[in-house]
Structure formats: structure tokens, C-alpha cells
XYZ file of C-alpha atoms in Angstrom:
253
model
C 70.783 63.488 -12.394
C 68.924 66.784 -12.393
C 65.756 67.128 -10.330
C 62.759 65.434 -11.894
C 59.404 67.046 -12.463
C 56.720 64.373 -12.045
C 53.167 65.248 -12.980
C 49.907 63.816 -14.231
C 49.292 64.111 -17.970
C 46.040 64.956 -19.729
C 46.632 66.692 -23.066
C 47.003 64.874 -26.373
C 50.302 66.676 -26.956
C 51.756 65.216 -23.760
C 50.274 61.785 -24.398
C 51.578 61.697 -27.962
C 55.035 62.301 -26.489
C 54.526 59.368 -24.112
C 53.494 57.050 -26.949
C 56.649 58.004 -28.865
C 58.777 57.435 -25.762
C 57.223 53.992 -25.257
C 57.760 53.084 -28.909
C 61.435 53.958 -28.528
C 61.869 51.986 -25.314
C 60.062 48.878 -26.578
C 61.504 49.113 -30.081
C 58.180 49.226 -31.928
C 57.102 51.326 -34.879
C 55.998 54.834 -33.966
C 52.469 54.034 -35.162
C 52.165 50.924 -32.957
C 53.383 51.857 -29.452
C 52.631 49.612 -26.465
C 49.884 52.056 -25.455
C 48.339 54.618 -27.770
C 47.822 58.263 -26.898
C 44.086 57.804 -27.434
C 43.845 55.025 -24.838
C 45.900 57.052 -22.363
C 43.643 60.044 -22.973
C 40.575 57.946 -22.126
C 42.191 56.502 -18.988
C 43.333 59.917 -17.797
C 39.967 61.519 -18.441
C 38.248 58.735 -16.475
C 40.361 59.532 -13.422
C 43.087 56.912 -13.718
C 46.826 57.423 -13.301
C 48.803 58.690 -16.297
C 51.988 60.514 -15.342
C 55.272 61.615 -16.854
C 58.734 62.395 -15.544
C 60.540 65.395 -17.024
C 64.173 66.414 -16.795
C 64.955 69.938 -17.948
C 61.623 69.950 -19.752
C 62.324 66.676 -21.608
C 60.125 63.613 -21.099
C 62.311 60.816 -19.680
C 59.729 58.387 -18.323
C 56.012 57.726 -17.985
C 53.625 55.393 -16.206
C 50.022 54.323 -16.787
C 47.782 52.647 -14.193
C 44.083 52.083 -13.743
C 41.762 51.020 -10.955
C 41.732 47.254 -10.445
C 39.782 44.592 -8.637
C 38.749 44.818 -5.852
C 37.634 48.318 -6.738
C 38.519 50.917 -4.153
C 41.495 49.016 -2.760
C 43.767 48.273 -5.731
C 45.500 50.178 -8.515
C 46.846 48.128 -11.418
C 49.985 49.552 -12.998
C 49.899 48.559 -16.652
C 53.121 50.059 -17.994
C 56.063 52.082 -16.702
C 58.788 53.107 -19.109
C 61.783 55.116 -17.880
C 65.203 55.900 -19.236
C 67.046 52.988 -17.623
C 69.667 53.287 -14.914
C 69.020 56.795 -13.670
C 66.502 56.357 -10.863
C 63.585 57.530 -12.989
C 61.647 54.278 -12.674
C 61.862 54.379 -8.882
C 60.773 58.018 -8.830
C 57.755 57.162 -10.995
C 56.748 54.230 -8.786
C 57.031 56.300 -5.609
C 54.949 59.041 -7.244
C 52.393 56.418 -8.259
C 52.363 55.004 -4.735
C 51.692 58.397 -3.188
C 48.971 59.069 -5.768
C 47.287 55.830 -4.710
C 47.596 56.538 -0.984
C 46.095 60.003 -1.491
C 43.005 58.228 -2.864
C 42.760 55.657 -0.098
C 44.338 52.845 -2.128
C 46.886 50.718 -0.276
C 47.799 48.088 -2.898
C 49.309 48.333 -6.383
C 49.603 45.340 -8.703
C 51.438 44.861 -11.974
C 52.920 42.146 -14.135
C 56.507 41.698 -15.239
C 58.586 39.133 -17.090
C 60.051 36.883 -14.358
C 63.177 36.224 -16.455
C 64.430 39.832 -16.440
C 66.828 40.132 -13.513
C 66.890 43.914 -13.225
C 63.094 44.054 -13.049
C 62.962 41.307 -10.431
C 65.566 43.112 -8.302
C 63.788 46.446 -8.693
C 60.348 45.075 -7.847
C 61.310 42.766 -4.988
C 64.276 44.519 -3.368
C 63.864 48.230 -4.067
C 60.077 48.361 -3.737
C 59.346 45.313 -1.594
C 56.647 44.016 -3.937
C 55.672 40.364 -3.749
C 54.981 38.013 -6.697
C 51.644 36.276 -6.190
C 50.681 34.396 -9.368
C 52.420 32.995 -12.444
C 50.596 33.884 -15.677
C 51.544 31.741 -18.656
C 51.811 33.524 -22.053
C 49.750 36.398 -20.643
C 49.896 38.605 -23.765
C 50.602 35.860 -26.310
C 53.718 36.099 -28.505
C 55.287 39.570 -28.553
C 57.670 40.740 -31.276
C 59.033 43.987 -29.851
C 62.730 44.504 -29.163
C 62.433 43.566 -25.475
C 60.338 40.400 -25.759
C 61.860 39.199 -29.050
C 59.103 36.767 -30.071
C 59.225 34.894 -26.755
C 56.065 33.781 -25.009
C 54.903 36.519 -22.667
C 54.890 34.710 -19.319
C 54.386 37.172 -16.473
C 54.127 37.160 -12.704
C 51.383 39.164 -11.059
C 53.061 41.182 -8.341
C 51.524 43.144 -5.469
C 53.022 46.104 -3.619
C 51.613 46.733 -0.135
C 51.960 50.495 0.280
C 51.526 50.199 4.053
C 54.432 47.774 4.554
C 57.609 49.236 6.117
C 60.312 50.097 3.615
C 63.099 47.523 3.466
C 61.023 44.836 5.182
C 61.438 42.382 2.315
C 64.371 40.087 3.136
C 66.886 38.826 0.572
C 69.041 36.683 2.888
C 69.710 33.100 1.868
C 68.257 30.494 4.251
C 70.523 27.589 5.175
C 68.034 24.971 3.959
C 67.844 26.305 0.391
C 68.193 24.028 -2.644
C 68.494 25.048 -6.285
C 65.312 24.411 -8.243
C 66.916 26.146 -11.229
C 70.677 26.757 -11.387
C 72.471 28.932 -13.924
C 75.303 26.801 -15.336
C 77.343 28.482 -18.081
C 74.309 30.442 -19.217
C 71.955 27.465 -19.336
C 69.310 26.404 -16.798
C 69.834 23.187 -14.863
C 66.666 21.928 -13.192
C 67.005 20.603 -9.653
C 64.805 19.534 -6.728
C 61.953 21.614 -5.403
C 60.913 19.503 -2.429
C 62.854 21.472 0.215
C 61.460 24.190 2.444
C 63.309 26.891 0.492
C 63.990 26.777 -3.246
C 66.356 29.045 -5.192
C 65.513 29.864 -8.797
C 68.392 31.442 -10.721
C 67.802 33.768 -13.661
C 69.874 34.226 -16.823
C 72.354 37.090 -16.893
C 70.598 38.881 -19.779
C 67.532 37.169 -21.219
C 66.923 39.973 -23.733
C 70.330 39.465 -25.356
C 69.963 35.691 -25.122
C 66.746 35.812 -27.135
C 68.730 37.318 -30.008
C 71.912 35.246 -29.728
C 70.652 31.835 -28.562
C 66.876 31.429 -28.878
C 67.121 27.786 -27.811
C 68.732 28.685 -24.500
C 66.202 31.490 -23.993
C 63.400 28.994 -24.571
C 64.950 26.591 -22.068
C 65.017 29.371 -19.464
C 61.389 30.215 -20.154
C 60.250 26.630 -19.717
C 62.465 25.945 -16.710
C 61.314 28.993 -14.748
C 57.712 28.467 -15.849
C 57.733 24.901 -14.558
C 59.590 25.648 -11.326
C 58.421 29.083 -10.225
C 54.981 28.651 -11.747
C 54.561 25.255 -10.126
C 55.649 26.436 -6.704
C 53.381 29.493 -6.738
C 50.454 27.328 -7.860
C 51.120 25.071 -4.857
C 50.899 28.034 -2.482
C 54.610 28.752 -2.004
C 55.712 32.373 -1.484
C 58.559 34.360 -2.988
C 60.292 35.769 0.093
C 63.313 37.490 -1.430
C 65.773 37.926 -4.275
C 69.305 36.726 -3.528
C 72.473 38.309 -4.910
C 70.578 40.086 -7.709
C 70.032 36.781 -9.514
C 67.890 34.246 -7.636
C 64.316 34.108 -6.408
C 64.006 32.771 -2.864
C 60.817 30.720 -2.736
C 59.550 29.423 0.591
C 57.013 26.662 0.927
C 54.247 27.450 3.393
C 53.909 25.269 6.464
C 51.399 22.442 6.154
């Protein structure tokens, strides 16, 4: 990959290009992107983070974030859309992290669909972010190409910018049991009363939503019940095993 040029964006011309990029990534109509150029213009003008990644002068990724609660300590990253599989997403997140640190902010939060394996691996393993809260149907039903009419469950995830890189373990503890196991593409629900619980994810939930909506729904409900229940009880996600399983550790009584 050629060297990326990452920079903040302010002009309507640049922001229109971002809205078109987002529409292409999320598979929406050009006139209904996930975030409009007008909203990005307002966020940028108010001092929030709106940035793009360019390769040979061509926009290949963008990210939008705004100040969150508690004010002065947290940046909330609303949307990051890169060309997949080329390191652009990581470059954008590192740029966003440095932007935050330059302003005295040490924590970035965002939400993501807990069923998408590549996003879980990226967030937990590459960045070392930590899921904190399960949010049921956060945006309601979404009909874009990625979400495919599924309920928009999300996990709120926090990235401690002061934590050492690579400090987030993905090893499998010996006491782990499977709370959700992937068996021939379908979720099998198991016990969650052990100290460490594994929660498998489907191989490709986005494809499954198109080819087998019933199985996709079963995955949504199984992970919602298991991961959501454990997080609500105070358990912590401590890793992501073998690119497919959350490692959830119950806190000591």
C-alpha cells in the first residue's frame, strides 16, 4: 500500500466525498449516507474530529468523532469507514488516538456490532479496546447492506490511550467453558456459570443475514442473552481467542 495522507477535513467538497464513500461502504443510496456532509460540517466547525485518509490523492477512508461524556476526558468515535483489508482503518484509529492525546483526552469510546468477527478482532486485539456495555437494538432496525434488516445490537467499547500496546491478552484460560459454541454455522448455547466463558461468533454474519436469516437471528439472540447478560452482571471481556471467540471473565466476588 502506498503511503497514506491523513488529515482533518473542513470543506463541503471534502465532506461530500466522505458522504459518498460512506454510502458506498454501507450500501445506501447516495442521498441517504450514514452521515451527511452537513452534519460533518457542523461537527468539524465545532472543533470535533472529522478526518480522511488519502492514497495518491484518492479518498480511501474517513472517521468522525465528537466529544463525549465525561467532557474533557472522552472522545466518542461515531463512524469509521475504510477500504477493508489494507490497514487504512488502523491508520485512521491511530491518527484519531493521537488527535485525542494532543487535546488531553485519554479515552475513546465507540460502538460496534458484536457479531462481526473482523471488527471484534480489530477492536480487541489490534487496538486493545475493551467492551464495557451491551446495548440492545441501539439504532433500531437498519436496512443497509451491512446490517441487512437485523436489530442493531451494539457493544459500547472503550480504548484507554495510555495503556501499553499489546497488553490485552487473548490466551485461553484452562477453566473456560463455552457459553455459545459455533456448531456447523449455528449457535449452541451452553453454561455461563464458570469463571471464564467463551462466546463464539459466526464466520460471516453479514452473508448469513442474506442466506439464512433464521440462523442470523439465532446468533443475535444467543450472543445478546449470553454476552449481554454477563456484561450486565459485571463480567469483563478479557480477550478474543483464535479470531472467533470472546473471552469473558467473571469478576471475583
